[in-house]
mmCIF file of C-alpha atoms and ligand atoms in Angstrom:
data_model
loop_
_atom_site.group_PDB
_atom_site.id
_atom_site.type_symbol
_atom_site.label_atom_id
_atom_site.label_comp_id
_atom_site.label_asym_id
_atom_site.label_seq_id
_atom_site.Cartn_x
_atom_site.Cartn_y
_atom_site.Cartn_z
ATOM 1 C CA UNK G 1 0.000 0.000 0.000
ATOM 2 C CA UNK G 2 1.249 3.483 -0.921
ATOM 3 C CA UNK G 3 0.849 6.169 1.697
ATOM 4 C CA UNK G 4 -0.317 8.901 -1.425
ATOM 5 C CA UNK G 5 -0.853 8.901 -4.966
ATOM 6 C CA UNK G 6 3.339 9.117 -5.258
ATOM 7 C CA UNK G 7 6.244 6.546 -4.359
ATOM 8 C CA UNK G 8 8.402 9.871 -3.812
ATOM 9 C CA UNK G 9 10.067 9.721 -0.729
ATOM 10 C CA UNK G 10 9.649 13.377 0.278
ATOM 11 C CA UNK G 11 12.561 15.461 1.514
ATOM 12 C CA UNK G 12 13.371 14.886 5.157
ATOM 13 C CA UNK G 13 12.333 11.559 5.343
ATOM 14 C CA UNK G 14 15.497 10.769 3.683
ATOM 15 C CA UNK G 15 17.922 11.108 6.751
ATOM 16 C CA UNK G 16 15.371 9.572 8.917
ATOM 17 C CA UNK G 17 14.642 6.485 7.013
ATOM 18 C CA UNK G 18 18.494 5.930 6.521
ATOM 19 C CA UNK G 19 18.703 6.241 10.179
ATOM 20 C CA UNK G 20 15.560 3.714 10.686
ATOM 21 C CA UNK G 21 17.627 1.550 8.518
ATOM 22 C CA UNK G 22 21.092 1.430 9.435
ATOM 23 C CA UNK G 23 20.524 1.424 13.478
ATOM 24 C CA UNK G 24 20.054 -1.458 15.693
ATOM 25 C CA UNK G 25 18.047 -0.244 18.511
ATOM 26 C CA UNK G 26 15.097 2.864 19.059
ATOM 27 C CA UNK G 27 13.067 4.136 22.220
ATOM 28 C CA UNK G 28 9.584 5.446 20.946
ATOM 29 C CA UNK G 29 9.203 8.794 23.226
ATOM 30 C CA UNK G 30 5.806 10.407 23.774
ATOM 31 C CA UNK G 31 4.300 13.545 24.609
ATOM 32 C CA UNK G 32 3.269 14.545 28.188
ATOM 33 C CA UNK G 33 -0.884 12.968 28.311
ATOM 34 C CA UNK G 34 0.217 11.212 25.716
ATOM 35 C CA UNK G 35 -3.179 11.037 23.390
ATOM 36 C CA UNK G 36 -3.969 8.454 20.294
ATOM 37 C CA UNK G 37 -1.265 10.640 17.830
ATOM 38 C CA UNK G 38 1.912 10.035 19.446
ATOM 39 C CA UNK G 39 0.887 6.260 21.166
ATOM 40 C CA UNK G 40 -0.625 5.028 17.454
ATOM 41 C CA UNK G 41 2.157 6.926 15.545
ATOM 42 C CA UNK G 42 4.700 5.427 18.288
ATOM 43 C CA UNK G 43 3.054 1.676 18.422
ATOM 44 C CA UNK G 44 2.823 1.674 14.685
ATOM 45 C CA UNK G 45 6.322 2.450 14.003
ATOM 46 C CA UNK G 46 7.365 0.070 16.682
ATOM 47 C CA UNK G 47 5.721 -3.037 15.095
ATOM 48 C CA UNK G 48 7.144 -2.432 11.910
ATOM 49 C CA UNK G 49 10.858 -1.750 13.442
ATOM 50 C CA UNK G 50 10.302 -5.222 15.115
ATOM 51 C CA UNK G 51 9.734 -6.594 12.099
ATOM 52 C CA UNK G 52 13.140 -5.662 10.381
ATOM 53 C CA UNK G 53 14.556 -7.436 13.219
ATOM 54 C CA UNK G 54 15.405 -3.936 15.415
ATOM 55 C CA UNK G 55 14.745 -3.691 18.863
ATOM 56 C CA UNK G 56 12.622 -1.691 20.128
ATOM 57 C CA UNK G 57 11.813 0.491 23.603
ATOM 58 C CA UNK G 58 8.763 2.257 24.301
ATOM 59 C CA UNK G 59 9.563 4.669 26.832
ATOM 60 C CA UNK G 60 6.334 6.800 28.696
ATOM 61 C CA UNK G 61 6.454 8.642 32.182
ATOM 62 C CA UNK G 62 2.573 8.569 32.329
ATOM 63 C CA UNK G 63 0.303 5.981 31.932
ATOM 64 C CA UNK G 64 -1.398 4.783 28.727
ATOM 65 C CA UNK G 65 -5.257 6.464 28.891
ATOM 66 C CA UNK G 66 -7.724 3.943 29.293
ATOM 67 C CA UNK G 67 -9.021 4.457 26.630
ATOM 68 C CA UNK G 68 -5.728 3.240 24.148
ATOM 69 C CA UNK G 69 -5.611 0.283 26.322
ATOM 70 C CA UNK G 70 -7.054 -1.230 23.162
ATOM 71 C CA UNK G 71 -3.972 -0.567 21.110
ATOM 72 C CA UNK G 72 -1.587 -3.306 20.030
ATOM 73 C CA UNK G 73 1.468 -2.770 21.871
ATOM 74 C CA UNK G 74 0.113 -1.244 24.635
ATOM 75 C CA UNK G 75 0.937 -3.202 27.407
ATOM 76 C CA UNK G 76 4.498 -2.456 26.935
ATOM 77 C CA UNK G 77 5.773 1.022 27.442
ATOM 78 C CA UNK G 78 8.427 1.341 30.578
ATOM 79 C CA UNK G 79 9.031 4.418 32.686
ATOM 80 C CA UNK G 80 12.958 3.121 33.136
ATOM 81 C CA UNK G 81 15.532 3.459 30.340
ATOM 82 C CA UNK G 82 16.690 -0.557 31.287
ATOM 83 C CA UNK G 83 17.888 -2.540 28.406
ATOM 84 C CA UNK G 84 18.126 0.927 26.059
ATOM 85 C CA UNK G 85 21.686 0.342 24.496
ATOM 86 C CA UNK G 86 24.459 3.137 24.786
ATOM 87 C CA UNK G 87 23.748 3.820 20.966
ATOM 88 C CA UNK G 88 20.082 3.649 21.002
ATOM 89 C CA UNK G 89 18.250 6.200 18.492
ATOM 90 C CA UNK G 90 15.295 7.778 20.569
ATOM 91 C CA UNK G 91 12.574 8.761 18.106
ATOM 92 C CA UNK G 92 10.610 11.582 19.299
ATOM 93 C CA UNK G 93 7.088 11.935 17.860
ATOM 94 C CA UNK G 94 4.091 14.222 17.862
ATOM 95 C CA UNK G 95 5.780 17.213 19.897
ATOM 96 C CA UNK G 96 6.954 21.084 18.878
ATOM 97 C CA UNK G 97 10.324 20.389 20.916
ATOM 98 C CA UNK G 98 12.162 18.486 23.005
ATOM 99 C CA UNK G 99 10.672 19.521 26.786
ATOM 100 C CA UNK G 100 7.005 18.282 25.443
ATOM 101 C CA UNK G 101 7.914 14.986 26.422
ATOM 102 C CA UNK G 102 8.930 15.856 29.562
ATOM 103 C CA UNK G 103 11.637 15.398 32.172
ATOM 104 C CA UNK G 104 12.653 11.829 32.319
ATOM 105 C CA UNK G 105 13.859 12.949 28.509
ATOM 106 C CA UNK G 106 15.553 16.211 28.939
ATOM 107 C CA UNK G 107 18.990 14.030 28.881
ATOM 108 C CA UNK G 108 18.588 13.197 25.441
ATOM 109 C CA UNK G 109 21.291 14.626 23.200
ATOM 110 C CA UNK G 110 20.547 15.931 19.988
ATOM 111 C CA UNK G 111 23.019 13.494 17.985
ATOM 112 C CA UNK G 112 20.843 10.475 19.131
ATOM 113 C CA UNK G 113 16.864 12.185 18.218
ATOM 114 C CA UNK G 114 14.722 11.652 15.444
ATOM 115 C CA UNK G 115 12.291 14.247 15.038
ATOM 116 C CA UNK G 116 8.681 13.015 13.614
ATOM 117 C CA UNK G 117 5.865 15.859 14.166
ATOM 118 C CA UNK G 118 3.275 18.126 12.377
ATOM 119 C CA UNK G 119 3.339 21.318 14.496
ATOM 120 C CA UNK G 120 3.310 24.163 13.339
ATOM 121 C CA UNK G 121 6.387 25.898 13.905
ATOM 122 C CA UNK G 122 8.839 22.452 15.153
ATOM 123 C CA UNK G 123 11.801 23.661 16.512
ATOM 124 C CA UNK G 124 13.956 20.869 14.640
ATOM 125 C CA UNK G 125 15.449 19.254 17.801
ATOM 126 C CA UNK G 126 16.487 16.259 16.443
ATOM 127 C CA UNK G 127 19.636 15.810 14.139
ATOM 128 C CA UNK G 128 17.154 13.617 11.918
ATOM 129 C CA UNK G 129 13.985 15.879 11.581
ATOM 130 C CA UNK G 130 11.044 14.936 9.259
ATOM 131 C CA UNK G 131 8.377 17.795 9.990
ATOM 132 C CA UNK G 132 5.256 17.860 7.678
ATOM 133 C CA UNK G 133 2.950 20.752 9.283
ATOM 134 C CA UNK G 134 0.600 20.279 6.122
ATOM 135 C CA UNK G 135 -0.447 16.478 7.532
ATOM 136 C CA UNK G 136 -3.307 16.168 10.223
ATOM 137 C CA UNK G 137 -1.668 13.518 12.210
ATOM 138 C CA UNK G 138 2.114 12.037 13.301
ATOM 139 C CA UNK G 139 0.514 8.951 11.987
ATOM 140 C CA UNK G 140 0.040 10.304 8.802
ATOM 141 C CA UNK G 141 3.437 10.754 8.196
ATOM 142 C CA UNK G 142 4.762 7.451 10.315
ATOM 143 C CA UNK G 143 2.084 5.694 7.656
ATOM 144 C CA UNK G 144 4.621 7.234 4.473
ATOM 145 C CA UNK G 145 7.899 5.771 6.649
ATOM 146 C CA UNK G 146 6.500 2.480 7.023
ATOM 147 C CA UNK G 147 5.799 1.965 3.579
ATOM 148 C CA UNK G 148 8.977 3.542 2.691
ATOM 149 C CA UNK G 149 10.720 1.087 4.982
ATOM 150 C CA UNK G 150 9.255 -1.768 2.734
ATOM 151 C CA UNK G 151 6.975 -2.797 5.754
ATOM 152 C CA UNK G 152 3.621 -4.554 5.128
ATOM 153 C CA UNK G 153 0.890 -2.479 7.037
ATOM 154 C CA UNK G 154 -0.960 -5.210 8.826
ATOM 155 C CA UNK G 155 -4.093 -4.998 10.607
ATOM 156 C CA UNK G 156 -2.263 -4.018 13.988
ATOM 157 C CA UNK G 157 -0.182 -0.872 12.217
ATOM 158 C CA UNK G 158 -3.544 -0.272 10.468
ATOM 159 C CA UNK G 159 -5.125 0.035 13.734
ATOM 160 C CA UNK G 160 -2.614 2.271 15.364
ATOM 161 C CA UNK G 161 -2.371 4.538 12.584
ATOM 162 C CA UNK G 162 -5.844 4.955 12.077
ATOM 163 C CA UNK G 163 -6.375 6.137 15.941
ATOM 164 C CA UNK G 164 -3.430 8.515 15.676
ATOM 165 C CA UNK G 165 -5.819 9.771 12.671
ATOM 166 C CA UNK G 166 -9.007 9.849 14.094
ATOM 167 C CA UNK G 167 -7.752 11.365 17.343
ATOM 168 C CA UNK G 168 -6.445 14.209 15.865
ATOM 169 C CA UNK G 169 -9.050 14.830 13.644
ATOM 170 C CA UNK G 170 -12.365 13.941 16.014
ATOM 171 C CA UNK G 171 -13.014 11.458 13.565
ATOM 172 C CA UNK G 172 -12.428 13.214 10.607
ATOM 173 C CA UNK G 173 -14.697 16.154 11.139
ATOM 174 C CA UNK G 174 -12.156 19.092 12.194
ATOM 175 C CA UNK G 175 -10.791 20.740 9.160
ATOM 176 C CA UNK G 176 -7.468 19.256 9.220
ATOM 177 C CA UNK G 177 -9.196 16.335 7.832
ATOM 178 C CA UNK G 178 -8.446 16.942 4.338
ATOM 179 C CA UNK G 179 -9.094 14.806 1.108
ATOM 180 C CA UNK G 180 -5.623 13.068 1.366
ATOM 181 C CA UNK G 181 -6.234 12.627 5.212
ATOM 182 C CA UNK G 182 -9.325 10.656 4.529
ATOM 183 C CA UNK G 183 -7.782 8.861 1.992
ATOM 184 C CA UNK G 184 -4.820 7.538 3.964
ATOM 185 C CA UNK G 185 -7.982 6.228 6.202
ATOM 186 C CA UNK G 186 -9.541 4.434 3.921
ATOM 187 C CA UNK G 187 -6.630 2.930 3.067
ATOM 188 C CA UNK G 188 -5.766 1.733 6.470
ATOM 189 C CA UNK G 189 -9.152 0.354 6.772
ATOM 190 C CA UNK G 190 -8.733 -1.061 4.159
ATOM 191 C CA UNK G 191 -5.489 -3.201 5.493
ATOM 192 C CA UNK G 192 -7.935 -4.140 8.604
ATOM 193 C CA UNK G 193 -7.700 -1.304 10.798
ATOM 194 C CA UNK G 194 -10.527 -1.756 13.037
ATOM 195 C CA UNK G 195 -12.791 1.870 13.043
ATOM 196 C CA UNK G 196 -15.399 0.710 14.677
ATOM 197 C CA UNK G 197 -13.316 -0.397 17.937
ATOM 198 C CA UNK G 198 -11.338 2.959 17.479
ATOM 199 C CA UNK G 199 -14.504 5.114 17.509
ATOM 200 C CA UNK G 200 -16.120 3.434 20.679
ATOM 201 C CA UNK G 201 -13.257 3.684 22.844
ATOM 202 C CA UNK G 202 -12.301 6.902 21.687
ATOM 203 C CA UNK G 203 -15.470 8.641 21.293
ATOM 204 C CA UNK G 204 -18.303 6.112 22.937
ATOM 205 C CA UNK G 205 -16.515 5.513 26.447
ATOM 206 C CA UNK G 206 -16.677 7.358 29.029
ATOM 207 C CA UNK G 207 -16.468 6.912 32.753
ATOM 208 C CA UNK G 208 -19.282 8.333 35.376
ATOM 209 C CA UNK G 209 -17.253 10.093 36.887
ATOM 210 C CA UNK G 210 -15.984 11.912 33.765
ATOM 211 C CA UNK G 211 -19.142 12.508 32.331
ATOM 212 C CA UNK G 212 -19.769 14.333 35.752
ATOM 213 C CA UNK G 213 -16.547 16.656 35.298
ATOM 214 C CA UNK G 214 -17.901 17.660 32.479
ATOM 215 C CA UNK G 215 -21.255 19.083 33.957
ATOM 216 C CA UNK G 216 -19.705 20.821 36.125
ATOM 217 C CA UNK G 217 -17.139 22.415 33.984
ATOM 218 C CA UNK G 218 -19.819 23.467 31.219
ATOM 219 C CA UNK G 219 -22.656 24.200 34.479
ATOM 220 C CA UNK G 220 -19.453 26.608 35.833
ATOM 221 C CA UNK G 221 -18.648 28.033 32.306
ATOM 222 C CA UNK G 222 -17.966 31.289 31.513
ATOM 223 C CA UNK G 223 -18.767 33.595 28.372
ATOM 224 C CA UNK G 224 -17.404 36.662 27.669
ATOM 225 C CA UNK G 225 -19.257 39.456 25.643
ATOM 226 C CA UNK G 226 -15.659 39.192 22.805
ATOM 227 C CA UNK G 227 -16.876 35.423 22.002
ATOM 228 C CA UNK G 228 -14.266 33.571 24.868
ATOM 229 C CA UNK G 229 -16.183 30.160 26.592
ATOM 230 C CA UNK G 230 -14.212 28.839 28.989
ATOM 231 C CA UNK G 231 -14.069 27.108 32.567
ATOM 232 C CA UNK G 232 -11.758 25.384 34.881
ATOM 233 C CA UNK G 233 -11.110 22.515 36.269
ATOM 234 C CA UNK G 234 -9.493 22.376 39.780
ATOM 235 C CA UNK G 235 -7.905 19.309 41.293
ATOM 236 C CA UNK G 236 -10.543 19.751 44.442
ATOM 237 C CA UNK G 237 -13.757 18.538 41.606
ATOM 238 C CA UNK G 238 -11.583 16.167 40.125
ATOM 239 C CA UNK G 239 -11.056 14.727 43.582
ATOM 240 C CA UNK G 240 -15.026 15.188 44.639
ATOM 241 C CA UNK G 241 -15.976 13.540 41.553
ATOM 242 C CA UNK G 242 -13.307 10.895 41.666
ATOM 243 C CA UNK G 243 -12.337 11.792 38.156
ATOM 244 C CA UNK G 244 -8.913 11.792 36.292
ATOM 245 C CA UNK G 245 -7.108 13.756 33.909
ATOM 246 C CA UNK G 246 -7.676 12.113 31.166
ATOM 247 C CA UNK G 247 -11.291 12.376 31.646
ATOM 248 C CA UNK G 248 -11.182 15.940 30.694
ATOM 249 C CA UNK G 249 -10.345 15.364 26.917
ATOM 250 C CA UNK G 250 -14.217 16.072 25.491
ATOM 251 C CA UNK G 251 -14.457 19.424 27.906
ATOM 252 C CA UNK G 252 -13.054 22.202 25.932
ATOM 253 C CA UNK G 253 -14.454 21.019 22.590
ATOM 254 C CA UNK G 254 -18.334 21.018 24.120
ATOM 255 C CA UNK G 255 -17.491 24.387 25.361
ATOM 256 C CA UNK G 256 -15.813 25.313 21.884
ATOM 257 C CA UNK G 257 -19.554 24.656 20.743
ATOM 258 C CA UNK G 258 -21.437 27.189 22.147
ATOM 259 C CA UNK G 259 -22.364 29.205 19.191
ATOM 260 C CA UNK G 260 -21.597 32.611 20.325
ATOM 261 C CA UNK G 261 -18.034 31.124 21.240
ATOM 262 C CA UNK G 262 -14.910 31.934 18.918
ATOM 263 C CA UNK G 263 -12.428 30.437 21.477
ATOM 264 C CA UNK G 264 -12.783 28.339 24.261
ATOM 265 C CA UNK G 265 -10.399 27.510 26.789
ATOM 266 C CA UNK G 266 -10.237 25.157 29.741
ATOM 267 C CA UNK G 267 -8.158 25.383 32.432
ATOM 268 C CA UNK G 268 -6.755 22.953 34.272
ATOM 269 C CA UNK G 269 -4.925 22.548 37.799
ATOM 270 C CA UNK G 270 -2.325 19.782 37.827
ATOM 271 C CA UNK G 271 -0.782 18.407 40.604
ATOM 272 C CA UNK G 272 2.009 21.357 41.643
ATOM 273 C CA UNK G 273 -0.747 23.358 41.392
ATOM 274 C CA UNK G 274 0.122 24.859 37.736
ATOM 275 C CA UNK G 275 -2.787 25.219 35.043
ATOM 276 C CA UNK G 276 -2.314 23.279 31.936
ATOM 277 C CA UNK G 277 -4.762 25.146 29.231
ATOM 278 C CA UNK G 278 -6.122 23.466 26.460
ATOM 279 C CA UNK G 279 -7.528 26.084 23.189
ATOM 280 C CA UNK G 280 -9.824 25.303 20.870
ATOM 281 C CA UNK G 281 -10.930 28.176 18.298
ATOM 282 C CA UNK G 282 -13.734 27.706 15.549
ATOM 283 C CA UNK G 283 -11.215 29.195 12.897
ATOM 284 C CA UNK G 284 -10.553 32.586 12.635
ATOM 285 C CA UNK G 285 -8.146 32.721 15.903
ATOM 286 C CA UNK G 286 -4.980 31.788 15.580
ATOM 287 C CA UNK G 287 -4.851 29.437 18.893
ATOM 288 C CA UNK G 288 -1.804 28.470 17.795
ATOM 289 C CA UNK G 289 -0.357 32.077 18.545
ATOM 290 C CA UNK G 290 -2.121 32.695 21.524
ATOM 291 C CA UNK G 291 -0.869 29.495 23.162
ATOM 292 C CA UNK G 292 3.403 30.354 21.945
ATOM 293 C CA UNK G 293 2.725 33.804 23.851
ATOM 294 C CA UNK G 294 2.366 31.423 26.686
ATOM 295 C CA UNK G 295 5.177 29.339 25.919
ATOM 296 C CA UNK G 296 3.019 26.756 24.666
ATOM 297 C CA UNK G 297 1.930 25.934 21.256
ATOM 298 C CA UNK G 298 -0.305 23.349 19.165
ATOM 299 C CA UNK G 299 -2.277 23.768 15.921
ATOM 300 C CA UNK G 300 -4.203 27.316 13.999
ATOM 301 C CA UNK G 301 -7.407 25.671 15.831
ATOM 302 C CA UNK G 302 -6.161 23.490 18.831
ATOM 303 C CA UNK G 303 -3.398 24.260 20.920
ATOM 304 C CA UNK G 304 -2.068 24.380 24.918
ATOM 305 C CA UNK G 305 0.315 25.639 27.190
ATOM 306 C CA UNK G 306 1.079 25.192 30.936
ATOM 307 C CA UNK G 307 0.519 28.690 33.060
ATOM 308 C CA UNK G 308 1.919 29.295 36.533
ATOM 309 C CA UNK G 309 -0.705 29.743 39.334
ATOM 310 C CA UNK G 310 -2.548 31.204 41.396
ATOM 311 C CA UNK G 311 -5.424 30.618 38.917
ATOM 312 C CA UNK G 312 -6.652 34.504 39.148
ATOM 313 C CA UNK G 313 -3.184 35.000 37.403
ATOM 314 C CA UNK G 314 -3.157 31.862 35.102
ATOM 315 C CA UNK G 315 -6.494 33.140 33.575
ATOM 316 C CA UNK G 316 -5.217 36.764 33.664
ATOM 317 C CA UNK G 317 -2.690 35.941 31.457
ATOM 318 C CA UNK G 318 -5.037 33.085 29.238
ATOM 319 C CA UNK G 319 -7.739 36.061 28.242
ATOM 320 C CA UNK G 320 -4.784 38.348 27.274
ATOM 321 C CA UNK G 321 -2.881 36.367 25.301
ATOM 322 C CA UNK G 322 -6.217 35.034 23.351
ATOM 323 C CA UNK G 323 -7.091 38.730 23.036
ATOM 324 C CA UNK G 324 -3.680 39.527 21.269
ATOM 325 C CA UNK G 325 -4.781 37.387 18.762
ATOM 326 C CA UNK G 326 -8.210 38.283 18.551
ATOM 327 C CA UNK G 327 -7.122 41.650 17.927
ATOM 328 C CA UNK G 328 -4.321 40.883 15.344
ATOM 329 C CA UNK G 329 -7.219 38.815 13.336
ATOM 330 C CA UNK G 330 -9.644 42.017 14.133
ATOM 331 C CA UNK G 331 -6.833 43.715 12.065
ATOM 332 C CA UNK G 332 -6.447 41.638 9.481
ATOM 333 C CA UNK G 333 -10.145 40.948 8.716
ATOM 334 C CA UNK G 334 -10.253 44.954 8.209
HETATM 335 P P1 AMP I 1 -4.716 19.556 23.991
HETATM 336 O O1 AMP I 1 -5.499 20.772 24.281
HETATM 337 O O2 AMP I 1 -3.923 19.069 25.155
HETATM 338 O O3 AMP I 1 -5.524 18.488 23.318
HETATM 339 O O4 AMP I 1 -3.618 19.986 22.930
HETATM 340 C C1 AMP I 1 -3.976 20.603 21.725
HETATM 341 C C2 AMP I 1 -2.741 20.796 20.873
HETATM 342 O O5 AMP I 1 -1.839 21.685 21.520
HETATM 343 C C3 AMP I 1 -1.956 19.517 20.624
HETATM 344 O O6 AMP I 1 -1.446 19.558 19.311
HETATM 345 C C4 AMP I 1 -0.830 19.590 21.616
HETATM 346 O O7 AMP I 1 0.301 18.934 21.141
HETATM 347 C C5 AMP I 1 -0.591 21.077 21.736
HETATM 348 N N1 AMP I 1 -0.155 21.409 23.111
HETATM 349 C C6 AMP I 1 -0.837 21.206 24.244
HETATM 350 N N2 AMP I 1 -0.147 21.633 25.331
HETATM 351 C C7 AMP I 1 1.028 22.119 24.852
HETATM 352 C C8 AMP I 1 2.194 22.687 25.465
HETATM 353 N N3 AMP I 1 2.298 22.864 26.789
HETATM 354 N N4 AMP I 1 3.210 23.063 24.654
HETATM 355 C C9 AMP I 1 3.115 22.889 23.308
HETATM 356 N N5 AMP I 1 2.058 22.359 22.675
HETATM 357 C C10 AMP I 1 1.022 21.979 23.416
HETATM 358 MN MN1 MN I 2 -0.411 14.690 20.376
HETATM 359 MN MN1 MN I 3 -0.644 15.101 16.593
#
């Protein structure tokens, strides 16, 4: 299977696929809340490194969500770097730059990272980078490597790939889910990925607890007369409701849908008491910008950073920096 119309190897997969190739041994790093992109992407590209006879270490300081418990591979990430060889290659995937994936990494030299992401503005951290901001997904672009590696997608690459695409495209129906996008999933479904398994744990699951979050977060929303819907989430309700983090993924997208909203944010209070925030705009905000004026960043229509505390502050400095960009698109639109 061909991952587009072409069997062009594009630029800077060159470097990385000659690295793929002529190395013995990779670590597969995530993201912090590592989400369906960077654990499909990561699995995916795993399974078919295994199957040119490399070895392979998944490496993840968090814990695989719930709901990807379903993915093939799954069961094996490690949180120690034990049998990861002096000359290991650790591929980093689905992140801006280097810190996303968070401190257990920040060892990592340059001269032993490959660089895999779509972000807008990638800082090129690796020494082998292969950035494609045009593609919706990491898993888009993992899909082009494994075919380029001469790799049979089976059923379980199919199946990681395709959740790294519907994840970051809710299923196809954000507008980063272009022709070629749906294409490359119909093409993994087509070599067994299994959608329907994909879309009811990712988008048909959800636990009590959760669901009651999520009342409470759009029953405490905010909306501001300049189109901003937002609310936050403290660690006190996650605690009353017995919730967890990763129940919180479906909260700033419902908010994003009130239809007076342009942006909607969510704040949320981690465990040293900083807010990670979490943008969603319905497309004429750059999100994007508002979130790198927090030293964050993301997508045009989806992006985050983590703010310092006290929360009066934290959203002090969340409404200003998505009113920059309002303004600057005021401008533009003139
Ligand atoms: P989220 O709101 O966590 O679903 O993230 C939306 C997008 O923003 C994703 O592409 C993330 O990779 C990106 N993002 C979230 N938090 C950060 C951060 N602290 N720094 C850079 N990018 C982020
Ligand atoms: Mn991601
Ligand atoms: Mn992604």
């Amino acid at each position: 299977m061909k991952s587009n119309g072409s069997s062009e190897v594009p630029e800077g997969a060159k470097g990385v696929l000659e690295c793929l190739r002529s190395k013995r041994q990779f670590v597969m790093c995530a993201h912090e809340k590592p989400d369906g992109d960077v654990l499909g992407s990561g699995f995916a590209l795993g399974i078919a490194l295994k199957s040119l006879g490399k070895g392979v270490v998944y490496f993840l300081d968090d814990d695989v969500p719930n709901n990807l418990r379903f993915l093939p591979e799954s069961d094996l990430p490690q949180r120690t770097f034990q049998g990861v060889a002096d000359d290991a290659i650790f591929v980093f995937m689905d992140m801006s730059d280097q810190w996303r994936a968070g401190k257990a990494l920040e060892w990592v030299p340059r001269e032993r990272i490959i660089n895999i992401d779509h972000h807008l503005g990638n800082q090129r951290f690796g020494r082998w980078n292969y950035v494609m901001e045009s593609e919706a997904a990491t898993g888009s672009i993992v899909l082009g490597l494994v075919v380029a590696l001469g790799v049979s997608v089976t059923p379980d690459i199919a199946t990681c790939l395709l959740t790294a695409l519907i994840s970051d495209t809710g299923c196809f129906m954000y507008s980063n889910a272009d022709p070629h996008t749906v294409r490359l999933g119909a093409s993994l479904m087509e070599a067994g990925a299994d959608k329907d398994r994909i879309n009811e744990q990712l988008y048909q699951t959800r636990t009590f607890s959760g669901q009651k979050v999520l009342g409470r977060a759009l029953d405490t929303a905010m909306l501001t007369d300049d189109g901003i819907c937002y609310s936050v989430v403290t660690r006190a309700m996650l605690a009353e409701f017995g919730a967890a983090y990763e129940d919180l993924e479906d909260v700033v997208g419902a908010l994003r849908a009130v239809d007076k909203c342009e942006v909607s944010a969510l704040l949320k209070e981690a465990p040293d008491g900083a807010f990670r925030v979490s943008m969603r705009s319905r497309g004429r905000v750059n999100v994007m910008a508002a979130a790198a004026l927090l030293g964050g960043g993301g997508h045009f229509r989806a992006a985050g950073a983590t703010v310092a505390g006290p929360l009066d502050a934290a959203l002090a400095a969340l409404l200003a920096a998505i009113r920059v960009e309002m303004a600057a698109e005021a401008r533009a639109g003139q």
